[in-house]
Coordinates of C-alpha atoms in Angstrom, one line a residue:
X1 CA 1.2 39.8 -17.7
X2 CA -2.8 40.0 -18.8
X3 CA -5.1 41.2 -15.5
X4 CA -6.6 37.9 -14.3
X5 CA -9.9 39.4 -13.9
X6 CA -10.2 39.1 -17.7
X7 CA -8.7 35.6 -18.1
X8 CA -10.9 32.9 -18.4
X9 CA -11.9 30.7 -15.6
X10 CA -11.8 26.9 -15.8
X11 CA -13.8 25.3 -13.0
X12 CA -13.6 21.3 -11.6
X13 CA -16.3 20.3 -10.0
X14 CA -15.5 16.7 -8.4
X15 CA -11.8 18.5 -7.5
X16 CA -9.9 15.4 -6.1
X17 CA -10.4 12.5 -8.0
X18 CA -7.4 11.0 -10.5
X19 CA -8.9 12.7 -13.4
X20 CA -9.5 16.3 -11.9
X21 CA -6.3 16.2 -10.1
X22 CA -4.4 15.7 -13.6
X23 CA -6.8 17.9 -15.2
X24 CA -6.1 20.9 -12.9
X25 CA -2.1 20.1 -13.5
X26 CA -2.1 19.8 -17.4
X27 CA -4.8 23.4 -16.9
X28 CA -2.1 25.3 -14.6
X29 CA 1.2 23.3 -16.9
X30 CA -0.8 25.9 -19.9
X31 CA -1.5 28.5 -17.6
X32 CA -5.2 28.7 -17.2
X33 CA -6.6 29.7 -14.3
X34 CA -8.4 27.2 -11.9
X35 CA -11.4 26.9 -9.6
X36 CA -11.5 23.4 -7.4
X37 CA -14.8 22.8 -6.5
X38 CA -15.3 19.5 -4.3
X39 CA -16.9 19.2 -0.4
X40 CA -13.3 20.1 0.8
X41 CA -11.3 21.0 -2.1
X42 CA -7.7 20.7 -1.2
X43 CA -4.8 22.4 -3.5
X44 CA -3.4 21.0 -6.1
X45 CA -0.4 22.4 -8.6
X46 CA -0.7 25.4 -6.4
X47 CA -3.8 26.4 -7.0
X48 CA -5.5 28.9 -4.3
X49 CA -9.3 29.1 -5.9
X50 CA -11.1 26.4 -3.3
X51 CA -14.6 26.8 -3.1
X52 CA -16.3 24.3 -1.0
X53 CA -19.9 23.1 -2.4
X54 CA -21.9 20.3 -2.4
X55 CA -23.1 20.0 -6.1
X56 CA -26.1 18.2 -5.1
X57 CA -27.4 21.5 -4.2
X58 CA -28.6 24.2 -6.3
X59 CA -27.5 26.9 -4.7
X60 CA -24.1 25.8 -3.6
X61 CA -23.6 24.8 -7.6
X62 CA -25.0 28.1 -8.9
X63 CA -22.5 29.8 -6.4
X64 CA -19.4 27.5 -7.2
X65 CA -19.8 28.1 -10.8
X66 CA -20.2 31.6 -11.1
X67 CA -17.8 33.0 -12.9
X68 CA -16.7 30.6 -15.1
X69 CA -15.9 30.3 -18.8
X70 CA -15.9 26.4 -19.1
X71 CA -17.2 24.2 -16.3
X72 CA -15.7 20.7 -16.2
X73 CA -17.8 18.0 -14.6
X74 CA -15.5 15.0 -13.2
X75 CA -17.3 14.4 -10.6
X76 CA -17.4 10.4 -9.0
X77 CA -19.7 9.1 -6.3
X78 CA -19.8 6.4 -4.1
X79 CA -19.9 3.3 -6.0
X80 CA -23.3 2.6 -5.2
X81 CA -27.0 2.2 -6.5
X82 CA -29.2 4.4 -4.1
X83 CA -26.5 6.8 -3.8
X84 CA -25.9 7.1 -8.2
X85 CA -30.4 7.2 -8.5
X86 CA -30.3 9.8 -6.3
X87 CA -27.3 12.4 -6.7
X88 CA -26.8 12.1 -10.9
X89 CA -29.8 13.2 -11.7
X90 CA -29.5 16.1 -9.1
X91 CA -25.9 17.2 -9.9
X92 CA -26.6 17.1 -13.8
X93 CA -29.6 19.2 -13.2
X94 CA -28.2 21.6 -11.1
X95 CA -24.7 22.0 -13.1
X96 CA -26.8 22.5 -16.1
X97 CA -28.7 25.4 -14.6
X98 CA -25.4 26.8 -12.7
X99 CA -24.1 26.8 -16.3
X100 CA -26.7 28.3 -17.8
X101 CA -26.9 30.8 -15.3
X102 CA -23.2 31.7 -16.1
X103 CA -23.1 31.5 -19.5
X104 CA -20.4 29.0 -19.2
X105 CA -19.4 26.2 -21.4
X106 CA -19.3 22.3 -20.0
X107 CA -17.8 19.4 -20.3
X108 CA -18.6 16.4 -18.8
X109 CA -16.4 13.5 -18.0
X110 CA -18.8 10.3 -18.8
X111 CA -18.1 6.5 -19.0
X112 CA -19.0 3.5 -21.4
X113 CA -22.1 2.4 -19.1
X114 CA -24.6 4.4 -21.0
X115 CA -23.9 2.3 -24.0
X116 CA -23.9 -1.8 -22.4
X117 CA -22.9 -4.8 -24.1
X118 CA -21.7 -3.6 -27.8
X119 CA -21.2 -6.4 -29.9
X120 CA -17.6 -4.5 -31.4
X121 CA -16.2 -1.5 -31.0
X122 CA -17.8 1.1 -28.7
X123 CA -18.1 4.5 -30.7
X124 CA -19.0 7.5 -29.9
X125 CA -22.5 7.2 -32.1
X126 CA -23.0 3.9 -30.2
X127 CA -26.7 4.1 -29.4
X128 CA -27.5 3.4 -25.7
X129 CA -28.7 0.2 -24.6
X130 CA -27.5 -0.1 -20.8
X131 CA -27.5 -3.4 -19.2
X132 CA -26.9 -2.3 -15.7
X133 CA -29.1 -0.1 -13.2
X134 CA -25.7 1.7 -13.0
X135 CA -25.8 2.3 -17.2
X136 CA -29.8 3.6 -17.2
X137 CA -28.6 6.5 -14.9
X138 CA -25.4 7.1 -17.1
X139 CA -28.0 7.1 -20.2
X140 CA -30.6 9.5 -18.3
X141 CA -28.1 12.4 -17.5
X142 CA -26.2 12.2 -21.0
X143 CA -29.4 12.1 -22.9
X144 CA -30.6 15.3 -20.5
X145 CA -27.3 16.6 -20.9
X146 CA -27.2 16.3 -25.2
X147 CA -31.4 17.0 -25.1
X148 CA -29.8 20.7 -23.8
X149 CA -27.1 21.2 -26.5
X150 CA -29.9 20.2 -29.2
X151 CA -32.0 22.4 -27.6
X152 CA -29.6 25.6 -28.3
X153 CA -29.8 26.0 -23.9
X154 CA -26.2 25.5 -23.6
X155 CA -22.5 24.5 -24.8
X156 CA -22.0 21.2 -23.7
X157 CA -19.3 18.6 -24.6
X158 CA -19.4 14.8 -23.7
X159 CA -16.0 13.0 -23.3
X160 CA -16.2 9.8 -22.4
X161 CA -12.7 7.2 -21.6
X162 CA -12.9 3.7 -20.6
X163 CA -11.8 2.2 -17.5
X164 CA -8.5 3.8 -16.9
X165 CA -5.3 3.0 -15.2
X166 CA -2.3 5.3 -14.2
X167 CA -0.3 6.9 -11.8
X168 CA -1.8 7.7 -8.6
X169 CA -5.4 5.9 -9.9
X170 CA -5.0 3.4 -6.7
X171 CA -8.5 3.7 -5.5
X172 CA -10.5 3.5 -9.0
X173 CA -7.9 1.4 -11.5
X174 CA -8.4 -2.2 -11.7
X175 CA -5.4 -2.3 -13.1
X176 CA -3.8 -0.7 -10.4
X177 CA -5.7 -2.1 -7.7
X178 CA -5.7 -5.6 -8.6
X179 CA -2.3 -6.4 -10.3
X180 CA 0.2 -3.7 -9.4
X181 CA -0.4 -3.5 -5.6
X182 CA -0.9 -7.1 -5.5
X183 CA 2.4 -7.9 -7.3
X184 CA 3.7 -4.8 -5.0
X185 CA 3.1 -7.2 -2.1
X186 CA 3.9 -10.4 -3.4
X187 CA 0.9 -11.4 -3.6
X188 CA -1.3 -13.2 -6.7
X189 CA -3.0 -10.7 -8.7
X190 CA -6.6 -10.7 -9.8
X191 CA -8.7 -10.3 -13.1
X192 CA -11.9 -9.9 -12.9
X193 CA -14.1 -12.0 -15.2
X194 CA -12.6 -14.0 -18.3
X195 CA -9.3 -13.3 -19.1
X196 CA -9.1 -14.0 -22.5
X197 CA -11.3 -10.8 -23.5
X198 CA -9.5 -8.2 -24.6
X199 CA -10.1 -4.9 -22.4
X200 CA -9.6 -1.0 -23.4
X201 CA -8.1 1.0 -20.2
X202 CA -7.7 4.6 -20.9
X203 CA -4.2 6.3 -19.3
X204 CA -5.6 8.7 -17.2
X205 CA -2.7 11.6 -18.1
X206 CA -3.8 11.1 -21.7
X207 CA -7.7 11.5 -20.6
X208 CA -6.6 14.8 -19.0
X209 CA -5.0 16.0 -21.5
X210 CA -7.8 15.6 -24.0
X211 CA -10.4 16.7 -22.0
X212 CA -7.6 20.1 -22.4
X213 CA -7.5 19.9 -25.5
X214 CA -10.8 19.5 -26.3
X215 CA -11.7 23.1 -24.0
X216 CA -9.3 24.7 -26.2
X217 CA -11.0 23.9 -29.3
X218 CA -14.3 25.5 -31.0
X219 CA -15.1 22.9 -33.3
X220 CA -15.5 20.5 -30.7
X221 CA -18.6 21.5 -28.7
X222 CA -21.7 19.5 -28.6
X223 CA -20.8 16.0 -29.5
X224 CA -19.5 13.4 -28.1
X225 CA -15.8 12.6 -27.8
X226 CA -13.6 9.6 -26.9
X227 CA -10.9 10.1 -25.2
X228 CA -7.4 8.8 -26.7
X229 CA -7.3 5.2 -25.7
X230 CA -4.6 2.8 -26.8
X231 CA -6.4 -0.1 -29.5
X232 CA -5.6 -3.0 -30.1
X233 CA -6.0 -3.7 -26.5
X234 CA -4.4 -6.7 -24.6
X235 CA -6.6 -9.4 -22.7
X236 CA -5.9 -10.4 -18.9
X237 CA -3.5 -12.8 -19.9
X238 CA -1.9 -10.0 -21.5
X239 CA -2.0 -7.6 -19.1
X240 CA -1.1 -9.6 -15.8
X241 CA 2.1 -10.7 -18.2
X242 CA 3.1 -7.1 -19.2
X243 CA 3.1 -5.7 -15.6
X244 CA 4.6 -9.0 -14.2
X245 CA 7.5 -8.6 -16.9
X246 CA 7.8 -5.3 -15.8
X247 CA 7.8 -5.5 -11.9
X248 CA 10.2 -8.6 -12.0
X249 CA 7.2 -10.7 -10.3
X250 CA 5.8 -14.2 -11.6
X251 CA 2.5 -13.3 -13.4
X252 CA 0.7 -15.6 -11.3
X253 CA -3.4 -14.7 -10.3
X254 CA -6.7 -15.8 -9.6
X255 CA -10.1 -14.8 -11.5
X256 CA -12.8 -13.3 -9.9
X257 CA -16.0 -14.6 -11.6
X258 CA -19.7 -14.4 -10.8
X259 CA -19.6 -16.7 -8.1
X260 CA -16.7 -15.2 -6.6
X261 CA -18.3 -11.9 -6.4
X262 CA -21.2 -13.3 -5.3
X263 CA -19.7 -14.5 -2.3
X264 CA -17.4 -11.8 -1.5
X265 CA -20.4 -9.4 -2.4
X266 CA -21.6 -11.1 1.0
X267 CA -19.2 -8.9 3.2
X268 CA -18.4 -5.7 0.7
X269 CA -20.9 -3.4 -1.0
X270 CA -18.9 -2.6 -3.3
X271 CA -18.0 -6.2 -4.7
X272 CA -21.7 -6.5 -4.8
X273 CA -22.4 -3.3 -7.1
X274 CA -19.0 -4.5 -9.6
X275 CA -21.3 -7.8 -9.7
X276 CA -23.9 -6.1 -12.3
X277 CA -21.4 -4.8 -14.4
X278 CA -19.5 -8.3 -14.8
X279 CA -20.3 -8.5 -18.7
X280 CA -17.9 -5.7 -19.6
X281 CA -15.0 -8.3 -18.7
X282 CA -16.3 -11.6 -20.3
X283 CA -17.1 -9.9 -23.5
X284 CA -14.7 -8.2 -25.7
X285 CA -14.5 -4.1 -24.0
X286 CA -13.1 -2.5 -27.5
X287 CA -13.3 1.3 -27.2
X288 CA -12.3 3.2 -30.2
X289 CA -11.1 6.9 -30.0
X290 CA -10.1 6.9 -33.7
X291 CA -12.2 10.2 -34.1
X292 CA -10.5 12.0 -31.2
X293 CA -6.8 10.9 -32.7
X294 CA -7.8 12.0 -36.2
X295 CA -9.0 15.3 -35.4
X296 CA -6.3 16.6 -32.7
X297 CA -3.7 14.4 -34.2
X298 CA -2.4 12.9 -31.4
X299 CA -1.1 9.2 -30.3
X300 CA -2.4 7.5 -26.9
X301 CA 0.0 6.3 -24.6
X302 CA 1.2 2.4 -25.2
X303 CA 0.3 0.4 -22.6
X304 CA 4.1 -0.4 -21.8
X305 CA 4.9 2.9 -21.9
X306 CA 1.4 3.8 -19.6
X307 CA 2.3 0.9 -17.0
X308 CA 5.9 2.1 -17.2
X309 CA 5.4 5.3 -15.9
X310 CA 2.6 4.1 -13.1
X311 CA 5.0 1.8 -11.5
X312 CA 7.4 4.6 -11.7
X313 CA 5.5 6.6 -10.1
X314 CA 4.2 4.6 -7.2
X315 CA 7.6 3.6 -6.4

């Protein structure tokens, strides 16, 4: 067995969250070694290399990353204005210099905001054009992030997926949150927006393993990657039917419109911040990850197959 001294080190930052925690599985399933970095990392697929950092901080990023050979960056903040304005901007800054500092590679794990209402399919040379105070910071650090990989500063991948579903993704999925534990409690399930736009959801075991597979691949660095993402995708209708059909419920639910949000927005901070981002459910969401497919030659996960094995999971 090689010294593990010499093997390289693959580093989370944002340890914790759906996407790190199947990223650091599908990392220790090839036998990599793993560094969690979070504000209290916790283990995960037996993993003993916690550091504990808060990445809005310099020195607590330059200290966390030390050592590493590739840097992912999955980190995700409260959902919530003042708190995005002020910590992206920080933690890209400071996870650029940790990286720099240790001559480490980086990936970072990016949505669709950057790029606002595409009129077709979202691509990965989709110029950005955000339409949300949300999507103008998501624009900012990519663009800081690319300006660095141009510059010849530093190795640097951006892999973007769209909203994504999956098991275990109870706090972030729509999907998940707002037609599987509702049907779970016999309750109506809800879509937000119109629901007869069709809507891309990325199956969070297939963004983890691409975010893998692109770390393990020197032809991929600097550019911009979309993660394998099932297309066509269905539209609400679609979607409340599939999981109905396959939880034995009655696929009945409400929609959550602008109004609606408006008014629950009232009593919940977060409603209120989902509000702004509203057109990406009453206009077509199509995000294509033909170039990812093509060049690692793999297939994304149906969605009946995806939703299969999140309700199996959650059982």
């Amino acid at each position: 067995m090689s010294d593990s001294s010499i093997q390289p080190l693959y580093t989370i930052l944002g340890a914790g969250g759906i996407i790190a925690n199947e990223l650091a599985a599908e990392l220790v399933k090839n036998q990599k070694r793993v560094r969690l970095v979070s504000r209290s990392p916790k283990s995960i697929a037996g993993i003993t290399d916690l550091v504990p950092a808060d990445i809005t901080d310099a020195a607590q990023t330059k200290k966390a990353v030390r050592g590493s050979s590739v840097v992912f960056l999955t980190a995700g903040l409260k959902y919530d204005i003042k708190v995005w304005a002020d910590a992206w901007p920080k933690i890209m800054t400071n996870v650029i210099g940790a990286c720099k500092e240790a001559g480490a590679k980086l990936i970072f794990f990016d949505n669709v905001y950057s790029y606002g209402l595409v009129n077709g399919p979202m691509k990965e040379d989709t110029p950005y054009h955000p339409a949300s105070k949300k999507g103008a910071i998501r624009a900012a650090i990519a663009t800081q992030l690319l300006n660095e990989t141009k510059a010849g500063n530093l190795t640097a991948t951006i892999a973007r997926a769209a909203d994504f579903y999956g098991p275990g993704a109870d706090k972030t999925g729509f999907l998940n949150l707002l037609i599987i534990d509702k049907f779970k409690k016999n309750s109506s399930a809800m879509w937000l927006g119109k629901d007869d736009q069709t809507h891309s959801y990325t199956f969070t075991p297939d963004a983890a393993k691409g975010l893998y597979l692109l770390s393990q691949d020197d032809t991929s660095w600097n550019q911009v990657w979309h993660l394998p993402t099932t297309n066509p995708a269905p539209d609400g209708k679609g979607y409340i039917q599939l999981i109905a059909e396959q939880m034995n419920a009655k696929p009945k639910y409400m929609k959550l419109g602008s109004f609606m949000l408006t008014l629950s927005g009232l009593f919940d901070t977060t409603i209120r911040e989902i509000k702004e981002m509203l057109y990406q459910n009453n206009h077509p969401y199509i995000f294509d990850s033909s170039k990812f497919e093509n060049h690692f030659n793999v297939k994304p996960t149906s969605y009946e197959e995806g939703i299969r094995l999140t309700l199996a999971q959650s059982k």
